[in-house]
Short mmCIF file of C-alpha atoms in Angstrom, two decimals:
data_model
loop_
_atom_site.label_atom_id
_atom_site.label_comp_id
_atom_site.label_asym_id
_atom_site.label_seq_id
_atom_site.Cartn_x
_atom_site.Cartn_y
_atom_site.Cartn_z
CA MET A 19 62.45 -16.23 -30.71
CA ASP A 20 61.78 -19.24 -28.39
CA GLU A 21 60.06 -16.81 -26.09
CA ILE A 22 57.62 -15.80 -28.68
CA ARG A 23 56.71 -19.39 -29.61
CA LEU A 24 56.28 -20.15 -25.83
CA LEU A 25 53.94 -17.16 -25.40
CA ALA A 26 52.00 -18.32 -28.52
CA ALA A 27 51.73 -21.74 -27.09
CA LEU A 28 50.47 -20.28 -23.73
CA ILE A 29 47.84 -18.19 -25.59
CA LEU A 30 46.54 -21.40 -27.31
CA VAL A 31 46.55 -23.29 -23.96
CA VAL A 32 44.61 -20.52 -22.39
CA SER A 33 42.05 -20.53 -25.37
CA GLY A 34 41.71 -24.26 -25.06
CA LEU A 35 41.00 -24.18 -21.31
CA ASP A 36 38.49 -21.42 -21.86
CA PHE A 37 36.78 -23.41 -24.64
CA TRP A 38 36.36 -26.36 -22.27
CA GLY A 39 35.01 -24.14 -19.48
CA LEU A 40 38.23 -24.52 -17.15
CA LEU A 41 39.47 -20.98 -17.32
CA PRO A 42 37.63 -17.75 -17.98
CA LEU A 43 39.31 -15.92 -20.84
CA THR A 44 37.01 -12.93 -20.17
CA TRP A 45 38.89 -12.03 -17.14
CA PRO A 46 40.75 -8.69 -18.05
CA GLY A 47 44.23 -10.21 -17.28
CA TRP A 48 43.81 -13.12 -19.74
CA SER A 49 42.24 -10.69 -22.17
CA ALA A 50 45.24 -8.40 -22.12
CA LEU A 51 47.56 -11.38 -22.56
CA CYS A 52 45.73 -13.27 -25.35
CA LEU A 53 44.29 -10.30 -27.18
CA GLY A 54 46.94 -7.79 -26.59
CA LEU A 55 49.81 -9.81 -27.59
CA ALA A 56 48.15 -11.98 -30.35
CA SER A 57 47.04 -8.87 -32.14
CA HIS A 58 50.74 -8.47 -33.04
CA TRP A 59 50.78 -11.86 -34.93
CA LEU A 60 51.82 -9.99 -38.17
CA LEU A 61 55.04 -8.65 -36.85
CA LEU A 62 55.86 -11.56 -34.55
CA GLY A 63 55.17 -14.02 -37.25
CA ARG A 64 57.88 -12.27 -39.23
CA LEU A 65 60.29 -12.77 -36.33
CA ALA A 66 59.46 -16.18 -35.06
CA GLY A 67 58.26 -17.95 -38.12
CA ARG A 68 55.03 -18.48 -40.06
CA GLU A 69 53.73 -21.24 -37.63
CA THR A 70 54.06 -18.93 -34.63
CA GLY A 71 52.17 -16.18 -36.40
CA TRP A 72 49.29 -18.48 -37.40
CA MET A 73 49.19 -19.65 -33.81
CA LEU A 74 48.88 -16.12 -32.36
CA ALA A 75 46.32 -15.15 -34.93
CA ALA A 76 44.14 -18.18 -34.00
CA GLY A 77 44.36 -17.10 -30.27
CA GLY A 78 43.70 -13.54 -31.05
CA VAL A 79 40.60 -14.30 -33.22
CA TYR A 80 39.27 -16.74 -30.68
CA SER A 81 39.80 -14.09 -27.90
CA LEU A 82 38.03 -11.55 -30.11
CA LEU A 83 35.04 -13.73 -30.74
CA ARG A 84 34.87 -14.83 -27.06
CA LEU A 85 34.81 -11.23 -25.77
CA CYS A 86 32.40 -9.93 -28.53
CA TRP A 87 29.86 -12.64 -28.97
CA LYS A 88 30.01 -15.14 -26.10
CA PRO A 89 31.29 -13.63 -22.97
CA LEU A 90 28.93 -15.47 -20.68
CA SER A 91 28.85 -19.08 -19.70
CA ALA A 92 25.80 -21.41 -20.14
CA ARG A 93 25.28 -21.31 -16.40
CA GLU A 94 25.29 -17.52 -16.23
CA LYS A 95 22.87 -17.30 -19.18
CA GLN A 96 20.54 -19.59 -17.33
CA ARG A 97 20.81 -17.98 -13.90
CA LEU A 98 20.57 -14.40 -14.91
CA THR A 99 17.79 -12.28 -16.23
CA GLY A 100 17.99 -10.66 -19.70
CA GLN A 101 18.95 -7.25 -18.47
CA ALA A 102 21.62 -8.64 -16.12
CA ARG A 103 23.00 -10.77 -18.88
CA ALA A 104 23.37 -7.63 -21.23
CA MET A 105 25.10 -5.71 -18.53
CA LEU A 106 27.56 -8.40 -17.68
CA ALA A 107 28.27 -9.10 -21.29
CA GLY A 108 28.88 -5.50 -21.98
CA ARG A 109 31.05 -5.23 -18.85
CA ARG A 110 33.27 -8.17 -19.82
CA ALA A 111 33.62 -6.92 -23.61
CA LEU A 112 34.57 -3.43 -22.31
CA GLY A 113 36.77 -4.72 -19.65
CA GLY A 114 38.65 -7.14 -22.00
CA GLY A 115 39.00 -4.47 -24.66
CA LEU A 116 40.28 -1.81 -22.26
CA ALA A 117 42.76 -4.28 -20.64
CA ALA A 118 44.15 -5.27 -24.01
CA LEU A 119 44.24 -1.60 -25.13
CA CYS A 120 46.02 -0.48 -22.05
CA SER A 121 48.52 -3.34 -22.38
CA GLN A 122 49.67 -2.18 -25.85
CA PRO A 123 52.22 0.25 -24.45
CA PHE A 124 53.79 -2.49 -22.48
CA TRP A 125 53.92 -4.87 -25.46
CA CYS A 126 55.37 -2.05 -27.69
CA TRP A 127 58.06 -1.31 -25.07
CA VAL A 128 58.95 -4.99 -24.84
CA GLY A 129 59.17 -5.30 -28.68
CA TRP A 130 61.38 -2.18 -28.81
CA ARG A 131 63.69 -3.30 -26.09
CA SER A 132 64.05 -6.74 -27.73
CA GLY A 133 64.75 -5.20 -31.08
CA ALA A 134 61.53 -6.55 -32.69
CA PHE A 135 61.01 -3.30 -34.54
CA SER A 136 64.52 -3.13 -35.91
CA ASN A 137 65.11 -3.71 -39.64
CA GLN A 138 61.29 -3.72 -40.19
CA SER A 139 59.57 -1.51 -42.88
CA GLN A 140 57.45 1.33 -41.88
CA LYS A 141 54.38 -0.23 -43.55
CA LEU A 142 54.76 -3.45 -41.52
CA ILE A 143 55.10 -1.48 -38.30
CA LEU A 144 52.09 0.79 -39.21
CA ALA A 145 49.89 -2.24 -40.12
CA ASP A 146 50.97 -4.08 -37.04
CA GLY A 147 49.93 -1.03 -34.80
CA LEU A 148 46.56 -0.54 -36.51
CA LEU A 149 45.84 -4.27 -36.29
CA ALA A 150 46.66 -4.37 -32.57
CA VAL A 151 44.58 -1.14 -31.77
CA SER A 152 41.66 -2.38 -33.88
CA ALA A 153 41.61 -5.80 -32.31
CA ALA A 154 41.48 -4.15 -28.68
CA VAL A 155 38.92 -1.40 -29.58
CA LEU A 156 36.38 -3.78 -31.34
CA PRO A 157 35.42 -5.57 -28.11
CA ALA A 158 35.13 -2.25 -26.25
CA LEU A 159 32.90 -0.93 -29.03
CA VAL A 160 30.59 -4.04 -28.82
CA GLY A 161 30.45 -3.72 -25.05
CA SER A 162 29.56 0.10 -25.31
CA LEU A 163 26.80 -0.56 -27.84
CA ARG A 164 25.40 -3.38 -25.42
CA ALA A 165 25.49 -0.63 -22.57
CA ILE A 166 24.01 2.10 -24.65
CA VAL A 167 21.22 -0.01 -26.00
CA ARG A 168 20.28 -1.93 -22.84
CA SER A 169 21.16 0.18 -19.94
CA LYS A 170 18.42 1.63 -17.73
CA ARG A 171 20.68 4.03 -15.99
CA LEU A 172 21.90 5.85 -19.00
CA GLY A 173 19.93 9.02 -19.93
CA ALA A 174 19.12 9.83 -23.57
CA LEU A 175 21.67 12.76 -23.84
CA LYS A 176 24.42 10.56 -22.41
CA ARG A 177 23.54 7.81 -24.90
CA ILE A 178 23.89 10.27 -27.85
CA ALA A 179 27.10 11.61 -26.44
CA ALA A 180 28.61 8.12 -26.11
CA LEU A 181 27.58 7.15 -29.66
CA TRP A 182 29.36 10.32 -30.92
CA LEU A 183 32.55 10.22 -28.82
CA PHE A 184 33.41 6.68 -28.71
CA TRP A 185 34.59 6.83 -32.42
CA VAL A 186 37.09 9.44 -31.53
CA PRO A 187 40.48 8.23 -30.64
CA ALA A 188 41.93 8.97 -27.15
CA VAL A 189 38.60 10.71 -26.29
CA ASN A 190 36.81 7.37 -26.41
CA LEU A 191 38.90 5.89 -23.56
CA PRO A 192 37.15 7.86 -20.78
CA VAL A 193 33.81 6.96 -22.34
CA PHE A 194 34.73 3.28 -22.43
CA TRP A 195 35.71 3.56 -18.77
CA ALA A 196 32.63 5.40 -17.75
CA LEU A 197 30.50 2.82 -19.49
CA TYR A 198 32.52 -0.03 -17.92
CA ARG A 199 31.70 1.46 -14.50
CA LEU A 200 28.06 1.98 -15.36
CA THR A 201 27.60 -1.60 -16.50
CA GLY A 202 29.20 -2.87 -13.33
CA GLU A 203 27.02 -0.69 -11.13
CA GLU A 204 23.88 -1.68 -12.97
CA TYR A 205 24.76 -5.47 -12.92
CA ASN A 206 25.39 -5.22 -9.19
CA GLY A 207 22.04 -3.46 -8.59
CA LEU A 208 20.18 -6.10 -10.63
CA LEU A 209 21.90 -8.87 -8.56
CA TYR A 210 20.79 -7.00 -5.43
CA ARG A 211 17.23 -6.64 -6.57
CA ALA A 212 17.15 -10.38 -7.61
CA GLU A 213 18.48 -11.48 -4.20
CA LEU A 214 15.91 -9.18 -2.47
CA ASP A 215 13.15 -10.65 -4.54
CA ARG A 216 14.36 -14.19 -3.67
CA GLN A 217 14.25 -13.44 0.02
CA ARG A 218 10.93 -11.72 -0.23
CA ASP A 219 9.51 -14.61 -2.11
CA GLN A 220 10.37 -16.93 0.62
CA ASN A 221 9.62 -14.63 3.70
CA SER A 222 6.93 -12.10 2.69
CA PRO A 223 5.46 -12.91 -0.84
CA ASN A 224 2.44 -10.83 0.15
CA LEU A 225 4.44 -7.79 1.33
CA CYS A 226 2.13 -5.41 -0.52
CA ALA A 227 -1.22 -7.12 0.04
CA LEU A 228 -3.03 -4.36 1.72
CA ARG A 229 -6.24 -4.63 3.52
CA TYR A 230 -7.77 -2.09 1.11
CA PRO A 231 -7.20 -1.63 -2.46
CA LEU A 232 -4.65 0.90 -3.73
CA ILE A 233 -5.64 3.75 -6.01
CA LEU A 234 -2.82 5.52 -7.96
CA VAL A 235 -3.82 9.11 -8.71
CA HIS A 236 -1.71 10.92 -11.58
CA GLY A 237 -0.77 14.52 -11.66
CA VAL A 238 -1.55 17.31 -14.10
CA GLY A 239 -0.75 17.02 -17.92
CA PHE A 240 -1.11 13.13 -18.00
CA ARG A 241 -3.67 10.51 -18.43
CA ASP A 242 -3.91 6.84 -17.37
CA LEU A 243 -3.13 5.37 -20.66
CA LYS A 244 -2.92 1.70 -21.47
CA TYR A 245 0.34 1.62 -23.35
CA PHE A 246 2.28 4.30 -21.63
CA ASN A 247 1.75 3.98 -17.92
CA TYR A 248 2.09 7.33 -16.01
CA TRP A 249 3.66 5.13 -13.10
CA GLY A 250 6.16 3.39 -15.19
CA ARG A 251 7.17 0.08 -13.61
CA ILE A 252 5.76 0.80 -10.13
CA PRO A 253 2.37 -0.89 -10.54
CA SER A 254 3.84 -4.24 -11.82
CA ARG A 255 6.30 -4.20 -9.01
CA LEU A 256 3.43 -3.71 -6.43
CA ALA A 257 1.41 -6.49 -7.96
CA ARG A 258 4.39 -8.83 -7.85
CA TYR A 259 4.07 -8.64 -4.09
CA GLY A 260 0.24 -8.99 -3.90
CA GLY A 261 -0.67 -5.36 -4.39
CA ARG A 262 -4.26 -4.75 -5.75
CA VAL A 263 -3.73 -1.62 -7.93
CA TRP A 264 -6.25 0.69 -9.59
CA TYR A 265 -5.94 4.12 -11.28
CA GLY A 266 -7.69 7.41 -10.64
CA ARG A 267 -8.89 7.91 -14.15
CA GLN A 268 -9.21 11.69 -13.70
CA GLN A 269 -8.59 14.23 -16.50
CA ALA A 270 -5.09 15.47 -17.34
CA TRP A 271 -6.19 19.10 -17.40
CA GLY A 272 -9.38 18.97 -15.44
CA ALA A 273 -10.02 21.54 -12.51
CA ILE A 274 -9.78 20.12 -9.11
CA GLU A 275 -13.61 20.04 -8.60
CA ASN A 276 -14.11 17.97 -11.91
CA ASN A 277 -11.20 15.60 -11.11
CA ALA A 278 -12.48 14.94 -7.59
CA ALA A 279 -15.89 13.97 -9.05
CA ALA A 280 -14.23 11.55 -11.49
CA LEU A 281 -12.04 10.17 -8.73
CA LYS A 282 -15.08 9.61 -6.45
CA GLN A 283 -16.72 7.56 -9.29
CA THR A 284 -13.55 5.52 -9.61
CA ILE A 285 -13.48 4.80 -5.99
CA CYS A 286 -16.98 3.75 -5.77
CA GLN A 287 -16.59 1.40 -8.63
CA VAL A 288 -13.50 -0.20 -7.07
CA MET A 289 -15.31 -0.67 -3.79
CA GLU A 290 -18.15 -2.27 -5.56
CA GLU A 291 -15.88 -4.63 -7.55
CA THR A 292 -13.80 -5.72 -4.61
CA GLY A 293 -16.48 -5.57 -1.78
CA CYS A 294 -14.03 -3.47 0.41
CA GLN A 295 -15.49 -0.56 2.31
CA LYS A 296 -12.38 1.73 1.99
CA VAL A 297 -9.36 2.44 -0.37
CA ASN A 298 -5.95 3.59 0.11
CA ILE A 299 -4.86 6.56 -2.12
CA VAL A 300 -1.28 7.28 -3.34
CA ALA A 301 -1.37 10.55 -5.34
CA HIS A 302 1.41 12.47 -7.19
CA SER A 303 1.65 16.12 -7.78
CA LYS A 304 -1.68 17.76 -8.36
CA GLY A 305 -3.47 14.43 -7.83
CA GLY A 306 -3.07 14.97 -4.12
CA LEU A 307 -5.15 18.22 -4.31
CA ASP A 308 -7.84 16.23 -6.22
CA ALA A 309 -7.86 13.58 -3.60
CA ARG A 310 -8.08 16.01 -0.52
CA TYR A 311 -10.99 17.92 -2.16
CA MET A 312 -12.86 14.53 -2.90
CA ILE A 313 -12.31 13.50 0.71
CA SER A 314 -13.29 16.77 2.42
CA HIS A 315 -16.01 18.20 -0.04
CA LEU A 316 -17.58 15.04 -1.66
CA ASP A 317 -18.19 13.16 1.69
CA MET A 318 -15.54 10.47 0.92
CA GLY A 319 -13.78 10.51 4.24
CA GLY A 320 -15.35 7.27 5.33
CA ALA A 321 -14.35 5.73 2.19
CA VAL A 322 -10.60 6.57 2.24
CA ALA A 323 -8.20 4.74 4.78
CA SER A 324 -5.16 6.62 3.90
CA LEU A 325 -3.84 9.45 1.65
CA THR A 326 -0.25 9.42 0.74
CA THR A 327 0.85 12.38 -1.29
CA ILE A 328 3.97 12.39 -3.37
CA ALA A 329 5.49 15.94 -4.20
CA THR A 330 2.09 17.44 -4.11
CA PRO A 331 2.10 21.36 -4.17
CA HIS A 332 -0.25 21.71 -1.06
CA ARG A 333 0.98 25.34 -0.68
CA GLY A 334 1.30 26.06 -4.42
CA SER A 335 4.16 26.35 -6.71
CA GLU A 336 6.03 29.58 -7.16
CA LEU A 337 6.39 28.80 -10.91
CA LEU A 338 2.63 29.79 -11.29
CA ASN A 339 3.32 33.30 -9.90
CA LEU A 340 5.82 33.69 -12.70
CA LEU A 341 3.42 32.23 -15.25
CA CYS A 342 0.53 34.49 -14.24
CA ARG A 343 2.68 37.48 -15.22
CA LEU A 344 1.96 36.74 -18.76
CA PRO A 345 -0.74 38.92 -20.17
CA ASP A 346 -4.21 37.27 -19.64
CA PRO A 347 -5.14 37.01 -23.25
CA VAL A 348 -1.88 35.19 -24.12
CA TYR A 349 -2.24 32.90 -21.26
CA ARG A 350 -5.67 31.95 -22.25
CA ARG A 351 -4.62 31.49 -25.83
CA ILE A 352 -1.88 28.98 -24.68
CA THR A 353 -4.26 27.06 -22.48
CA ARG A 354 -6.92 26.84 -25.20
CA GLN A 355 -4.52 24.95 -27.38
CA ILE A 356 -3.66 22.72 -24.52
CA ASP A 357 -7.33 22.02 -24.25
CA ARG A 358 -7.82 21.23 -27.87
CA VAL A 359 -5.02 18.58 -27.67
CA PHE A 360 -6.24 16.82 -24.55
CA ALA A 361 -9.90 16.88 -25.58
CA LYS A 362 -8.77 14.71 -28.60
CA ALA A 363 -6.83 12.58 -26.09
CA GLY A 364 -9.95 11.85 -23.98
CA ASP A 365 -10.55 14.58 -21.45
CA PRO A 366 -14.21 15.33 -21.50
CA CYS A 367 -13.94 18.94 -20.34
CA PRO A 368 -10.31 20.05 -20.07
CA ASP A 369 -9.76 23.28 -18.51
CA ALA A 370 -5.97 24.12 -18.47
CA TYR A 371 -6.45 27.79 -17.58
CA HIS A 372 -8.20 27.06 -14.24
CA ALA A 373 -6.38 23.79 -13.57
CA SER A 374 -2.92 25.60 -13.82
CA ARG A 375 -4.04 28.60 -11.92
CA GLN A 376 -5.25 26.28 -9.07
CA LEU A 377 -1.58 25.41 -8.34
CA SER A 378 -0.67 29.04 -7.38
CA PRO A 379 0.16 29.68 -3.86
CA ALA A 380 -2.63 32.24 -3.43
CA PHE A 381 -5.20 29.67 -4.51
CA CYS A 382 -3.84 26.81 -2.43
CA ALA A 383 -3.74 29.10 0.63
CA ASP A 384 -7.43 29.55 0.29
CA PHE A 385 -7.83 25.93 -0.69
CA ASN A 386 -6.21 24.71 2.60
CA ARG A 387 -8.49 27.00 4.70
CA GLN A 388 -11.66 25.61 2.99
CA THR A 389 -10.41 21.90 3.01
CA PRO A 390 -9.70 20.54 6.38
CA ASP A 391 -8.48 17.16 6.92
CA ASP A 392 -10.81 14.54 7.63
CA PRO A 393 -10.04 12.91 10.95
CA ARG A 394 -10.94 9.42 9.67
CA VAL A 395 -8.25 9.48 7.05
CA TYR A 396 -4.34 8.99 7.77
CA TYR A 397 -2.56 11.65 5.74
CA GLN A 398 1.23 11.40 5.11
CA SER A 399 3.48 13.06 2.47
CA TYR A 400 6.86 12.88 0.70
CA ALA A 401 8.85 15.52 -0.86
CA ALA A 402 11.92 15.29 -3.27
CA ALA A 403 14.85 17.46 -4.18
CA MET A 404 17.19 17.78 -7.13
CA ARG A 405 20.76 18.50 -6.32
CA GLY A 406 21.79 20.73 -9.31
CA PHE A 407 21.02 22.34 -12.58
CA SER A 408 22.03 19.30 -14.50
CA SER A 409 20.17 16.74 -12.51
CA ASP A 410 17.18 16.64 -14.90
CA PHE A 411 17.52 18.46 -18.22
CA LEU A 412 13.74 18.40 -18.55
CA LEU A 413 13.32 20.26 -15.44
CA CYS A 414 16.64 22.33 -15.19
CA VAL A 415 15.00 25.78 -16.13
CA PRO A 416 12.03 25.48 -13.68
CA TRP A 417 14.31 24.06 -10.88
CA LEU A 418 16.65 27.11 -11.25
CA LEU A 419 13.78 29.58 -11.16
CA LEU A 420 12.27 27.86 -8.01
CA ARG A 421 15.70 27.60 -6.46
CA LEU A 422 15.95 31.47 -6.57
CA VAL A 423 12.63 32.13 -5.21
CA GLY A 424 11.59 29.08 -3.16
CA GLY A 425 14.70 27.19 -2.17
CA GLU A 426 15.19 23.41 -2.39
CA ASN A 427 12.70 21.72 -5.00
CA ASP A 428 12.41 18.83 -7.35
CA GLY A 429 11.95 20.96 -10.44
CA LEU A 430 8.26 21.76 -9.99
CA VAL A 431 7.55 21.72 -6.30
CA CYS A 432 9.39 23.15 -3.38
CA VAL A 433 9.97 20.91 -0.31
CA PRO A 434 8.00 23.02 2.15
CA SER A 435 5.07 23.00 -0.16
CA ALA A 436 4.93 19.12 -0.46
CA GLN A 437 4.69 18.73 3.25
CA TRP A 438 1.19 17.64 4.62
CA GLY A 439 0.02 15.53 7.33
CA VAL A 440 2.69 13.12 8.71
CA PHE A 441 5.68 14.21 6.62
CA ARG A 442 8.02 11.37 5.94
CA GLY A 443 10.96 13.14 4.56
CA VAL A 444 12.81 14.54 1.52
CA LEU A 445 13.86 11.94 -1.05
CA ARG A 446 17.30 13.20 -2.20
CA GLY A 447 19.01 9.98 -3.35
CA LYS A 448 22.65 9.16 -2.58
CA ASN A 449 24.26 10.60 -5.68
CA ARG A 450 24.88 14.04 -7.16
CA ARG A 451 21.83 13.91 -9.35
CA GLY A 452 19.12 14.10 -6.68
CA VAL A 453 15.56 13.18 -7.26
CA SER A 454 13.26 15.09 -9.66
CA HIS A 455 9.48 15.46 -10.03
CA GLY A 456 9.56 12.87 -12.80
CA ASP A 457 11.79 10.49 -11.06
CA LEU A 458 9.23 10.04 -8.36
CA ILE A 459 6.90 8.11 -10.74
CA ASP A 460 9.46 6.24 -12.69
CA LEU A 461 8.86 8.52 -15.63
CA LYS A 462 11.99 7.59 -17.66
CA ARG A 463 12.07 4.04 -16.66
CA GLN A 464 15.58 4.42 -15.59
CA ASP A 465 17.58 3.18 -12.58
CA TYR A 466 19.66 5.75 -10.67
CA ARG A 467 22.39 5.04 -8.36
CA GLY A 468 21.28 5.74 -4.76
CA PHE A 469 17.60 6.06 -5.65
CA ASP A 470 14.99 3.20 -6.36
CA ALA A 471 11.66 4.66 -7.06
CA LEU A 472 10.22 1.16 -7.24
CA GLU A 473 11.33 0.29 -3.59
CA ILE A 474 9.97 3.62 -2.49
CA TYR A 475 6.29 2.46 -3.28
CA ILE A 476 7.00 -1.02 -2.05
CA ASN A 477 7.91 0.46 1.21
CA ILE A 478 4.87 2.74 1.32
CA ALA A 479 2.61 -0.10 0.76
CA ALA A 480 4.34 -2.37 3.38
CA GLU A 481 4.21 0.42 5.96
CA LEU A 482 0.50 0.91 5.21
CA LYS A 483 0.00 -2.82 5.62
CA GLU A 484 1.66 -2.85 8.96
CA MET A 485 -0.83 0.04 10.00
CA GLY A 486 -3.77 -2.00 9.26
CA PHE A 487 -4.73 -0.22 5.95
#
């Protein structure tokens, strides 16, 4: 019994040192000791006396509160951003709960070998076990909720699955472990980005300050809205390093000719506001075709320094060959419904029927013959590729169809079709997910392991700046 009293005293000492900031109780080893053993205060108090039981209970409650509500020090709260604080707090709660939970078999084995369970009622043993497991699971649940609510690497379907599964005994253990790893990876990524920002602030604060303004041109089916930015966090990231960013303001479902005219009007307005003689264009998807038409057919080659296309179907998308097999009356009826919706959203003359058919390989082949590159403009392009069916559930079906007929693709555009001018390569990422058509514009506002959409555009701007644009 003296050993139990000694351990109870050790738990109180550890709690006191943590309280005074001399020892981090949130370290999983100390969490396993303090929370894992102290949660058995009901049974151990019967064996070693009421005072020992209260000592263990006090240490367990303190450990539980420390892991669930205050896992960070004052210095960490001051030094870290809100997102990094949330990930670190979630990771520590998860780590402490998992460590305490995994230590339970060891403490039960010690109790069995020492005879602690002998001559005890079944109700007491059952209550002790439930109390011990609950005390360990609670911080894991709190940490999981922090990860599910605040993580930017967790997709919507995975959030829903985690919310359902972490209530199921035994099944929730791999869920806790996956979230523990996720919070660690995201926290390390945030630290890396913060350190990168610090170095850039010191060495190159105007990394994206181009000679000419930067125009971001969206693709089909979207508009440049104020409260839901097509480009996600990318514009604010460029502006942080001195980038001057404007938007194309063309229609969501406008034909190439109409969108090119709207883009020309936007560029003339930007040049008038800034006093610059040229602009740089970064265009995603169909926006690249709108920009090319404007340059070649609307005499804007002298006003554009560079055109960077991101996953633009320069040679069309094979998906349109499949869609064009629909009976023409059915196809027109569908596109008329699209036109009605986007006319209310602000498109002055939506034309989904022709705008979509202008993405077919046959149309793009003729478009390329009639739209030669302007020698005054620097053209470069990027492609992307998903790695599998489950990479992006929004694009899983079109990815599979394109994979069968066109090979490697990002869910909407095949890699060969995206190549134009100086081809800068295929963005695949370093994980099994790959990069989808929506990932390229930070559509979901999520961070993925091995791919950073924000850095892609910072690098594009920095390279254009080095080239004198």
